[in-house]
GROMACS .gro file of C-alpha atoms in nm:
model
  393
    1MET     CA    1  -4.117  -1.341   6.227
    2LYS     CA    2  -3.828  -1.182   6.027
    3LYS     CA    3  -3.819  -0.790   6.137
    4LEU     CA    4  -3.677  -0.622   5.824
    5ASP     CA    5  -3.692  -0.273   5.700
    6VAL     CA    6  -3.866  -0.383   5.340
    7VAL     CA    7  -4.007  -0.598   5.179
    8VAL     CA    8  -4.097  -0.509   4.831
    9ILE     CA    9  -4.383  -0.730   4.720
   10GLY     CA   10  -4.406  -0.796   4.306
   11ALA     CA   11  -4.029  -0.932   4.156
   12GLY     CA   12  -4.122  -0.700   3.796
   13ALA     CA   13  -3.863  -0.474   3.693
   14ALA     CA   14  -3.994  -0.142   3.921
   15GLY     CA   15  -3.976  -0.397   4.259
   16LEU     CA   16  -3.627  -0.564   4.172
   17PHE     CA   17  -3.501  -0.222   4.095
   18CYS     CA   18  -3.639  -0.036   4.382
   19ALA     CA   19  -3.536  -0.321   4.682
   20ALA     CA   20  -3.175  -0.297   4.531
   21GLN     CA   21  -3.169   0.104   4.545
   22ALA     CA   22  -3.312   0.070   4.920
   23ALA     CA   23  -3.035  -0.173   5.005
   24LYS     CA   24  -2.760   0.039   4.876
   25ARG     CA   25  -2.858   0.250   5.151
   26GLY     CA   26  -2.802  -0.030   5.404
   27ARG     CA   27  -3.202  -0.138   5.460
   28SER     CA   28  -3.247  -0.492   5.523
   29VAL     CA   29  -3.530  -0.563   5.244
   30ALA     CA   30  -3.724  -0.889   5.115
   31VAL     CA   31  -3.881  -0.927   4.767
   32LEU     CA   32  -4.166  -1.119   4.756
   33ASP     CA   33  -4.321  -1.299   4.469
   34HIS     CA   34  -4.594  -1.500   4.364
   35ALA     CA   35  -4.476  -1.641   4.031
   36LYS     CA   36  -4.309  -1.988   3.967
   37ARG     CA   37  -4.075  -1.781   3.733
   38ILE     CA   38  -3.926  -1.424   3.834
   39GLY     CA   39  -3.887  -1.210   3.552
   40GLY     CA   40  -4.135  -1.336   3.287
   41LYS     CA   41  -4.218  -1.020   3.164
   42ILE     CA   42  -3.925  -0.873   3.146
   43LEU     CA   43  -3.799  -1.178   2.940
   44MET     CA   44  -4.067  -1.184   2.676
   45SER     CA   45  -4.069  -0.821   2.616
   46GLY     CA   46  -3.866  -0.694   2.306
   47GLY     CA   47  -3.946  -0.978   2.111
   48GLY     CA   48  -3.656  -1.137   2.375
   49ARG     CA   49  -3.479  -0.841   2.383
   50CYS     CA   50  -3.588  -0.577   2.626
   51ASN     CA   51  -3.643  -0.282   2.477
   52PHE     CA   52  -3.546  -0.079   2.826
   53THR     CA   53  -3.574   0.272   2.807
   54ASN     CA   54  -3.620   0.539   2.548
   55MET     CA   55  -3.383   0.817   2.482
   56TYR     CA   56  -3.639   1.046   2.479
   57ALA     CA   57  -3.833   1.015   2.746
   58SER     CA   58  -4.085   1.256   2.931
   59HIS     CA   59  -4.365   1.352   3.097
   60GLU     CA   60  -4.584   1.349   2.773
   61ASN     CA   61  -4.527   0.992   2.668
   62PHE     CA   62  -4.756   0.910   2.939
   63ILE     CA   63  -5.100   0.820   3.027
   64CYS     CA   64  -5.239   0.928   3.363
   65ASP     CA   65  -5.520   1.129   3.516
   66ASN     CA   66  -5.269   1.390   3.662
   67PRO     CA   67  -5.035   1.455   3.327
   68HIS     CA   68  -4.759   1.626   3.551
   69PHE     CA   69  -4.698   1.277   3.821
   70CYS     CA   70  -4.482   1.173   3.614
   71LYS     CA   71  -4.256   1.478   3.614
   72SER     CA   72  -4.042   1.443   3.954
   73ALA     CA   73  -3.943   1.066   3.954
   74LEU     CA   74  -3.879   1.070   3.574
   75SER     CA   75  -3.636   1.428   3.606
   76GLN     CA   76  -3.419   1.194   3.943
   77TYR     CA   77  -3.380   0.934   3.748
   78THR     CA   78  -3.350   0.952   3.381
   79PRO     CA   79  -3.300   0.751   3.128
   80TRP     CA   80  -2.956   0.808   3.112
   81ASP     CA   81  -2.884   0.684   3.447
   82PHE     CA   82  -3.006   0.385   3.342
   83ILE     CA   83  -2.819   0.327   3.024
   84GLY     CA   84  -2.553   0.439   3.272
   85LEU     CA   85  -2.614   0.102   3.478
   86VAL     CA   86  -2.637  -0.108   3.145
   87ALA     CA   87  -2.304   0.023   3.043
   88GLU     CA   88  -2.136  -0.080   3.372
   89TYR     CA   89  -2.249  -0.432   3.315
   90GLY     CA   90  -2.110  -0.431   2.940
   91ILE     CA   91  -2.430  -0.494   2.838
   92ALA     CA   92  -2.463  -0.405   2.439
   93TYR     CA   93  -2.709  -0.251   2.289
   94HIS     CA   94  -2.838  -0.043   2.018
   95GLU     CA   95  -3.098   0.230   1.927
   96LYS     CA   96  -3.404  -0.001   1.681
   97THR     CA   97  -3.604   0.381   1.626
   98LEU     CA   98  -3.756   0.680   1.786
   99GLY     CA   99  -3.493   0.627   2.048
  100GLN     CA  100  -3.586   0.285   2.145
  101LEU     CA  101  -3.296   0.094   2.326
  102PHE     CA  102  -3.275  -0.268   2.282
  103CYS     CA  103  -2.996  -0.538   2.394
  104ASP     CA  104  -2.822  -0.689   2.148
  105GLY     CA  105  -2.786  -1.011   2.278
  106SER     CA  106  -3.125  -1.104   2.549
  107ALA     CA  107  -3.343  -0.966   2.802
  108LYS     CA  108  -3.204  -1.199   3.019
  109ASP     CA  109  -2.893  -0.924   3.041
  110ILE     CA  110  -3.112  -0.723   3.240
  111LEU     CA  111  -3.295  -0.964   3.462
  112ASN     CA  112  -2.935  -1.080   3.516
  113MET     CA  113  -2.831  -0.735   3.597
  114LEU     CA  114  -3.116  -0.673   3.802
  115PHE     CA  115  -3.048  -1.024   4.003
  116LYS     CA  116  -2.708  -0.904   4.049
  117GLU     CA  117  -2.805  -0.535   4.199
  118CYS     CA  118  -2.997  -0.742   4.430
  119GLU     CA  119  -2.750  -0.994   4.554
  120LYS     CA  120  -2.478  -0.740   4.539
  121SER     CA  121  -2.665  -0.503   4.788
  122GLY     CA  122  -2.785  -0.757   4.987
  123ALA     CA  123  -3.160  -0.758   4.903
  124THR     CA  124  -3.337  -1.122   4.914
  125VAL     CA  125  -3.564  -1.263   4.629
  126SER     CA  126  -3.817  -1.522   4.670
  127ASN     CA  127  -4.086  -1.656   4.446
  128GLN     CA  128  -4.384  -1.883   4.478
  129CYS     CA  129  -4.443  -1.704   4.790
  130GLU     CA  130  -4.821  -1.592   4.858
  131ILE     CA  131  -4.891  -1.309   5.110
  132LEU     CA  132  -5.199  -1.429   5.253
  133SER     CA  133  -5.243  -1.123   5.502
  134ILE     CA  134  -5.123  -0.735   5.566
  135GLU     CA  135  -5.165  -0.510   5.921
  136LYS     CA  136  -5.060  -0.169   5.922
  137MET     CA  137  -4.911  -0.178   6.325
  138ASP     CA  138  -4.838   0.101   6.475
  139SER     CA  139  -4.482   0.103   6.411
  140GLY     CA  140  -4.495  -0.003   6.030
  141PHE     CA  141  -4.634  -0.347   5.886
  142GLU     CA  142  -4.730  -0.724   5.947
  143LEU     CA  143  -4.741  -0.983   5.667
  144LYS     CA  144  -4.822  -1.321   5.711
  145THR     CA  145  -4.723  -1.587   5.367
  146ASN     CA  146  -4.730  -1.950   5.309
  147GLN     CA  147  -4.367  -1.963   5.356
  148ASP     CA  148  -4.334  -1.709   5.667
  149GLN     CA  149  -4.422  -1.390   5.849
  150TYR     CA  150  -4.260  -1.071   5.824
  151GLN     CA  151  -4.254  -0.737   6.016
  152CYS     CA  152  -4.137  -0.395   5.834
  153GLU     CA  153  -4.106  -0.021   5.840
  154SER     CA  154  -4.230   0.011   5.428
  155VAL     CA  155  -4.384  -0.174   5.231
  156VAL     CA  156  -4.398  -0.143   4.828
  157VAL     CA  157  -4.608  -0.266   4.607
  158ALA     CA  158  -4.448  -0.380   4.310
  159THR     CA  159  -4.740  -0.642   4.139
  160GLY     CA  160  -4.805  -0.471   3.793
  161GLY     CA  161  -5.138  -0.481   3.586
  162LEU     CA  162  -5.351  -0.750   3.415
  163SER     CA  163  -5.157  -0.766   3.076
  164ILE     CA  164  -4.987  -1.090   3.034
  165PRO     CA  165  -5.220  -1.303   3.321
  166LYS     CA  166  -5.015  -1.716   3.191
  167LEU     CA  167  -4.687  -1.466   3.372
  168GLY     CA  168  -4.861  -1.373   3.704
  169ALA     CA  169  -5.059  -1.101   3.653
  170SER     CA  170  -5.355  -1.038   3.914
  171PRO     CA  171  -5.515  -0.764   4.080
  172TYR     CA  172  -5.332  -0.797   4.405
  173GLY     CA  173  -5.213  -0.459   4.406
  174TYR     CA  174  -5.503  -0.242   4.381
  175GLN     CA  175  -5.652  -0.450   4.672
  176ILE     CA  176  -5.394  -0.355   4.817
  177ALA     CA  177  -5.495  -0.026   4.750
  178GLU     CA  178  -5.817  -0.040   4.841
  179GLN     CA  179  -5.792  -0.278   5.195
  180PHE     CA  180  -5.593   0.081   5.290
  181GLY     CA  181  -5.886   0.312   5.167
  182LEU     CA  182  -5.706   0.426   4.845
  183LYS     CA  183  -5.849   0.492   4.496
  184VAL     CA  184  -5.833   0.345   4.216
  185LYS     CA  185  -5.899   0.440   3.883
  186PRO     CA  186  -6.105   0.168   3.630
  187THR     CA  187  -5.867  -0.066   3.471
  188ARG     CA  188  -5.879  -0.163   3.106
  189ALA     CA  189  -5.568  -0.302   2.888
  190GLY     CA  190  -5.380  -0.087   2.616
  191LEU     CA  191  -5.086  -0.139   2.351
  192VAL     CA  192  -5.312  -0.416   2.243
  193PRO     CA  193  -5.383  -0.565   1.926
  194PHE     CA  194  -5.739  -0.441   1.763
  195THR     CA  195  -6.074  -0.669   1.693
  196LEU     CA  196  -6.295  -0.628   1.404
  197HIS     CA  197  -6.659  -0.664   1.341
  198GLU     CA  198  -6.784  -0.976   1.090
  199GLN     CA  199  -6.768  -0.711   0.806
  200ASP     CA  200  -6.427  -0.614   0.897
  201LYS     CA  201  -6.332  -0.913   0.944
  202ALA     CA  202  -6.433  -1.092   0.611
  203VAL     CA  203  -6.192  -0.898   0.396
  204LEU     CA  204  -5.910  -0.799   0.604
  205ALA     CA  205  -5.842  -1.164   0.779
  206GLU     CA  206  -5.719  -1.266   0.455
  207LEU     CA  207  -5.434  -0.997   0.414
  208SER     CA  208  -5.313  -1.151   0.742
  209GLY     CA  209  -4.893  -1.088   0.747
  210ILE     CA  210  -4.917  -0.786   0.512
  211SER     CA  211  -4.748  -0.455   0.697
  212LEU     CA  212  -4.811  -0.130   0.598
  213ASP     CA  213  -4.680   0.206   0.651
  214ALA     CA  214  -5.022   0.401   0.809
  215SER     CA  215  -5.108   0.697   1.086
  216ALA     CA  216  -5.284   0.607   1.338
  217SER     CA  217  -5.510   0.912   1.508
  218PHE     CA  218  -5.812   0.927   1.762
  219ASN     CA  219  -5.903   1.270   1.855
  220ASP     CA  220  -5.633   1.459   1.839
  221THR     CA  221  -5.335   1.174   1.888
  222SER     CA  222  -5.199   1.047   1.624
  223PHE     CA  223  -4.877   0.776   1.542
  224ASN     CA  224  -4.672   0.758   1.231
  225GLU     CA  225  -4.536   0.417   1.262
  226ASN     CA  226  -4.636   0.083   1.114
  227ILE     CA  227  -4.978  -0.155   1.121
  228LEU     CA  228  -4.988  -0.514   1.058
  229PHE     CA  229  -5.318  -0.687   0.937
  230THR     CA  230  -5.350  -1.037   1.098
  231HIS     CA  231  -5.593  -1.326   1.156
  232ARG     CA  232  -5.755  -1.199   1.405
  233GLY     CA  233  -5.711  -0.780   1.334
  234LEU     CA  234  -5.532  -0.523   1.365
  235SER     CA  235  -5.204  -0.497   1.533
  236GLY     CA  236  -4.868  -0.339   1.456
  237PRO     CA  237  -4.683   0.015   1.657
  238ALA     CA  238  -4.925   0.202   1.539
  239VAL     CA  239  -5.224   0.020   1.630
  240LEU     CA  240  -5.097  -0.098   1.957
  241GLN     CA  241  -5.073   0.295   2.028
  242ILE     CA  242  -5.366   0.427   1.954
  243SER     CA  243  -5.507   0.145   2.128
  244SER     CA  244  -5.423   0.329   2.495
  245PHE     CA  245  -5.673   0.711   2.365
  246TRP     CA  246  -5.934   0.466   2.154
  247GLN     CA  247  -6.263   0.397   2.362
  248PRO     CA  248  -6.483   0.098   2.275
  249GLY     CA  249  -6.712   0.170   2.034
  250GLN     CA  250  -6.559   0.443   1.854
  251THR     CA  251  -6.396   0.537   1.500
  252VAL     CA  252  -6.000   0.530   1.511
  253GLU     CA  253  -5.887   0.723   1.169
  254PHE     CA  254  -5.568   0.582   0.904
  255ASP     CA  255  -5.365   0.720   0.652
  256LEU     CA  256  -5.201   0.404   0.474
  257TYR     CA  257  -5.013   0.711   0.280
  258PRO     CA  258  -4.856   0.914   0.584
  259ASN     CA  259  -4.576   1.034   0.415
  260GLY     CA  260  -4.738   1.238   0.090
  261ASP     CA  261  -4.989   1.320  -0.108
  262LEU     CA  262  -5.156   1.036  -0.277
  263LEU     CA  263  -5.333   1.259  -0.537
  264ALA     CA  264  -5.051   1.436  -0.651
  265TYR     CA  265  -4.886   1.124  -0.724
  266LEU     CA  266  -5.188   0.948  -0.922
  267GLN     CA  267  -5.227   1.292  -1.098
  268GLN     CA  268  -4.844   1.262  -1.217
  269THR     CA  269  -4.890   0.854  -1.316
  270LEU     CA  270  -5.199   1.042  -1.537
  271GLU     CA  271  -5.030   1.234  -1.642
  272ASN     CA  272  -4.724   0.990  -1.768
  273GLN     CA  273  -4.924   0.686  -1.768
  274PRO     CA  274  -5.309   0.794  -1.852
  275ASP     CA  275  -5.384   0.379  -1.951
  276VAL     CA  276  -5.238   0.242  -1.672
  277GLN     CA  277  -5.479   0.067  -1.381
  278LEU     CA  278  -5.548   0.250  -1.073
  279SER     CA  279  -5.429  -0.133  -0.875
  280THR     CA  280  -5.124  -0.092  -1.116
  281ALA     CA  281  -5.037   0.223  -1.008
  282LEU     CA  282  -5.059   0.159  -0.620
  283ALA     CA  283  -4.826  -0.063  -0.683
  284LYS     CA  284  -4.594   0.083  -0.649
  285HIS     CA  285  -4.632   0.160  -0.287
  286TYR     CA  286  -4.872  -0.123  -0.166
  287PRO     CA  287  -4.839  -0.473  -0.146
  288LYS     CA  288  -5.047  -0.605  -0.433
  289ARG     CA  289  -5.198  -0.894  -0.238
  290TYR     CA  290  -5.370  -0.512  -0.007
  291ILE     CA  291  -5.457  -0.310  -0.381
  292GLN     CA  292  -5.627  -0.628  -0.411
  293ALA     CA  293  -5.844  -0.630  -0.175
  294ALA     CA  294  -5.850  -0.299  -0.061
  295LEU     CA  295  -5.990  -0.154  -0.411
  296PRO     CA  296  -6.340  -0.320  -0.356
  297TYR     CA  297  -6.365  -0.336   0.036
  298LEU     CA  298  -6.319   0.102   0.010
  299GLY     CA  299  -6.574   0.113  -0.306
  300ILE     CA  300  -6.319   0.222  -0.539
  301GLU     CA  301  -6.400   0.104  -0.916
  302ASN     CA  302  -6.013  -0.031  -1.096
  303LYS     CA  303  -6.002   0.117  -1.395
  304PRO     CA  304  -5.713   0.309  -1.617
  305LEU     CA  305  -5.637   0.630  -1.466
  306LYS     CA  306  -5.809   0.883  -1.771
  307GLN     CA  307  -6.176   0.687  -1.713
  308TYR     CA  308  -6.204   0.904  -1.354
  309GLN     CA  309  -6.401   1.175  -1.421
  310GLY     CA  310  -6.397   1.445  -1.200
  311LYS     CA  311  -6.351   1.381  -0.814
  312GLN     CA  312  -6.330   1.008  -0.842
  313LEU     CA  313  -5.978   1.046  -0.847
  314GLU     CA  314  -5.903   1.239  -0.599
  315GLN     CA  315  -6.171   1.089  -0.355
  316ALA     CA  316  -5.997   0.726  -0.396
  317ALA     CA  317  -5.689   0.937  -0.259
  318GLN     CA  318  -5.883   1.024   0.038
  319ALA     CA  319  -5.972   0.695   0.062
  320PHE     CA  320  -5.648   0.571   0.190
  321HIS     CA  321  -5.533   0.897   0.378
  322GLN     CA  322  -5.859   0.842   0.595
  323TRP     CA  323  -5.957   0.527   0.578
  324GLN     CA  324  -6.230   0.495   0.883
  325LEU     CA  325  -6.219   0.198   1.060
  326LYS     CA  326  -6.445   0.115   1.428
  327PRO     CA  327  -6.283  -0.147   1.630
  328ASN     CA  328  -6.506  -0.436   1.722
  329GLY     CA  329  -6.271  -0.416   2.052
  330THR     CA  330  -5.917  -0.532   2.152
  331GLU     CA  331  -5.730  -0.857   2.247
  332GLY     CA  332  -5.744  -0.773   2.583
  333TYR     CA  333  -5.539  -0.860   2.897
  334ARG     CA  334  -5.444  -1.153   2.677
  335THR     CA  335  -5.164  -0.978   2.439
  336ALA     CA  336  -5.165  -0.630   2.566
  337GLU     CA  337  -4.841  -0.551   2.712
  338VAL     CA  338  -4.951  -0.280   2.949
  339THR     CA  339  -5.327  -0.170   3.193
  340LEU     CA  340  -5.390   0.143   3.160
  341GLY     CA  341  -5.555   0.266   3.516
  342GLY     CA  342  -5.485   0.166   3.860
  343VAL     CA  343  -5.387   0.314   4.213
  344ASP     CA  344  -5.524   0.669   4.141
  345THR     CA  345  -5.231   0.915   4.159
  346ASP     CA  346  -5.357   1.158   4.378
  347GLU     CA  347  -5.311   0.917   4.647
  348LEU     CA  348  -4.946   0.957   4.604
  349SER     CA  349  -4.662   1.130   4.671
  350SER     CA  350  -4.492   1.227   4.321
  351LYS     CA  351  -4.169   1.280   4.469
  352THR     CA  352  -4.165   0.967   4.613
  353MET     CA  353  -4.430   0.693   4.545
  354GLU     CA  354  -4.532   0.729   4.930
  355SER     CA  355  -4.933   0.742   5.076
  356LYS     CA  356  -5.057   1.038   5.114
  357LYS     CA  357  -5.315   0.828   5.391
  358VAL     CA  358  -5.064   0.518   5.488
  359LYS     CA  359  -4.677   0.643   5.667
  360GLY     CA  360  -4.448   0.334   5.489
  361LEU     CA  361  -4.700   0.213   5.240
  362TYR     CA  362  -4.545   0.313   4.857
  363PHE     CA  363  -4.686   0.188   4.516
  364VAL     CA  364  -4.409   0.174   4.245
  365GLY     CA  365  -4.425   0.102   3.860
  366GLU     CA  366  -4.726  -0.033   3.614
  367VAL     CA  367  -4.992  -0.078   3.943
  368MET     CA  368  -5.072   0.268   3.974
  369ASP     CA  369  -5.264   0.517   3.676
  370VAL     CA  370  -4.952   0.595   3.499
  371THR     CA  371  -4.908   0.383   3.146
  372GLY     CA  372  -4.644   0.448   2.879
  373TRP     CA  373  -4.610   0.461   2.547
  374LEU     CA  374  -4.498   0.217   2.301
  375GLY     CA  375  -4.145   0.144   2.340
  376GLY     CA  376  -3.973   0.170   2.652
  377TYR     CA  377  -4.092   0.375   2.802
  378ASN     CA  378  -4.273   0.206   3.047
  379PHE     CA  379  -3.988   0.022   3.182
  380GLN     CA  380  -3.857   0.379   3.218
  381TRP     CA  381  -4.154   0.435   3.399
  382ALA     CA  382  -4.002   0.110   3.646
  383TRP     CA  383  -3.714   0.245   3.691
  384SER     CA  384  -3.762   0.600   3.788
  385SER     CA  385  -4.038   0.480   4.023
  386GLY     CA  386  -3.835   0.212   4.164
  387TRP     CA  387  -3.576   0.451   4.251
  388VAL     CA  388  -3.730   0.739   4.363
  389ALA     CA  389  -3.896   0.477   4.665
  390GLY     CA  390  -3.563   0.325   4.708
  391GLN     CA  391  -3.366   0.644   4.814
  392VAL     CA  392  -3.663   0.637   5.102
  393VAL     CA  393  -3.794   0.288   5.184
   0.00000   0.00000   0.00000
């Protein structure tokens, strides 16, 4: 039986960071993870370069039933605090776009930094460690695993969500919450590509590989980045972002000329080149392969601009500004970057991440009902929530 102050379940970003913070305070800490390979999700993130934070992260960049829950942790440990740690380790990084920071080299740099932080502070990390049971005792917890038994004062659940099951994602964190009487919000895939109904797929799958600047909107939420046609459906940053807000069976609106007035452009072209075909005019702004498919798909006849009567030109422009698409669904957890829903934040202290019902039980990172936008926000939530829990466990 190993007696410790803290056991952290899950050796992802939040778990490793929390463990290092707690151990720095002189606490004896073990991190236990069931996976064979630790840090798989960190290594594949950001195309292998790890989008480790966003300079502009605030509570407004997170989806949570309690919109104020994130404020405390994000203010206690900010993106600039983590950027300072990255700089201490001499890890070169760059801003890609919209405040998103990536390693110049490899995501391994961030994972190695987390391992070194644990090593320096004395936190141990064990892989292929399966938790068999967790029991609440008078003075803490007792855990049985396939490797050892542990007694500890505090348990930190950092098991992540259900996305990318091939890397070991599981519902275990939710099961722990339910075992101790905590509410868990329904979960679904977030930051995930859309799949299409057959009639849309028949046309759009042919456009696989084409990327367009676009604004994707659902209800009152919009994201202006790009969209990518794939052989399965629609992806790209704007699609991934809006997927977290979209509700099944509903329509998403895309503005495919998001930074200007397409009608004004077409009218100007009509004045200067009345004999030019609509497809030729549009090919200045869109790939030819896209235009060839899009005009018949959107129900627009291709003819010289001077032949458009009345509001026909306006309707053509509107079809690009307000493309309505009803996705068939999403690609699900297999390719989702995050999981929406999770442990109800009403059950937790926003200042420490401790359960309000069970003393000594903490939840950090993606396992709870906090989901960041695409662009480094979910990593920042891992650092901030892990840090605040690490100060008190």
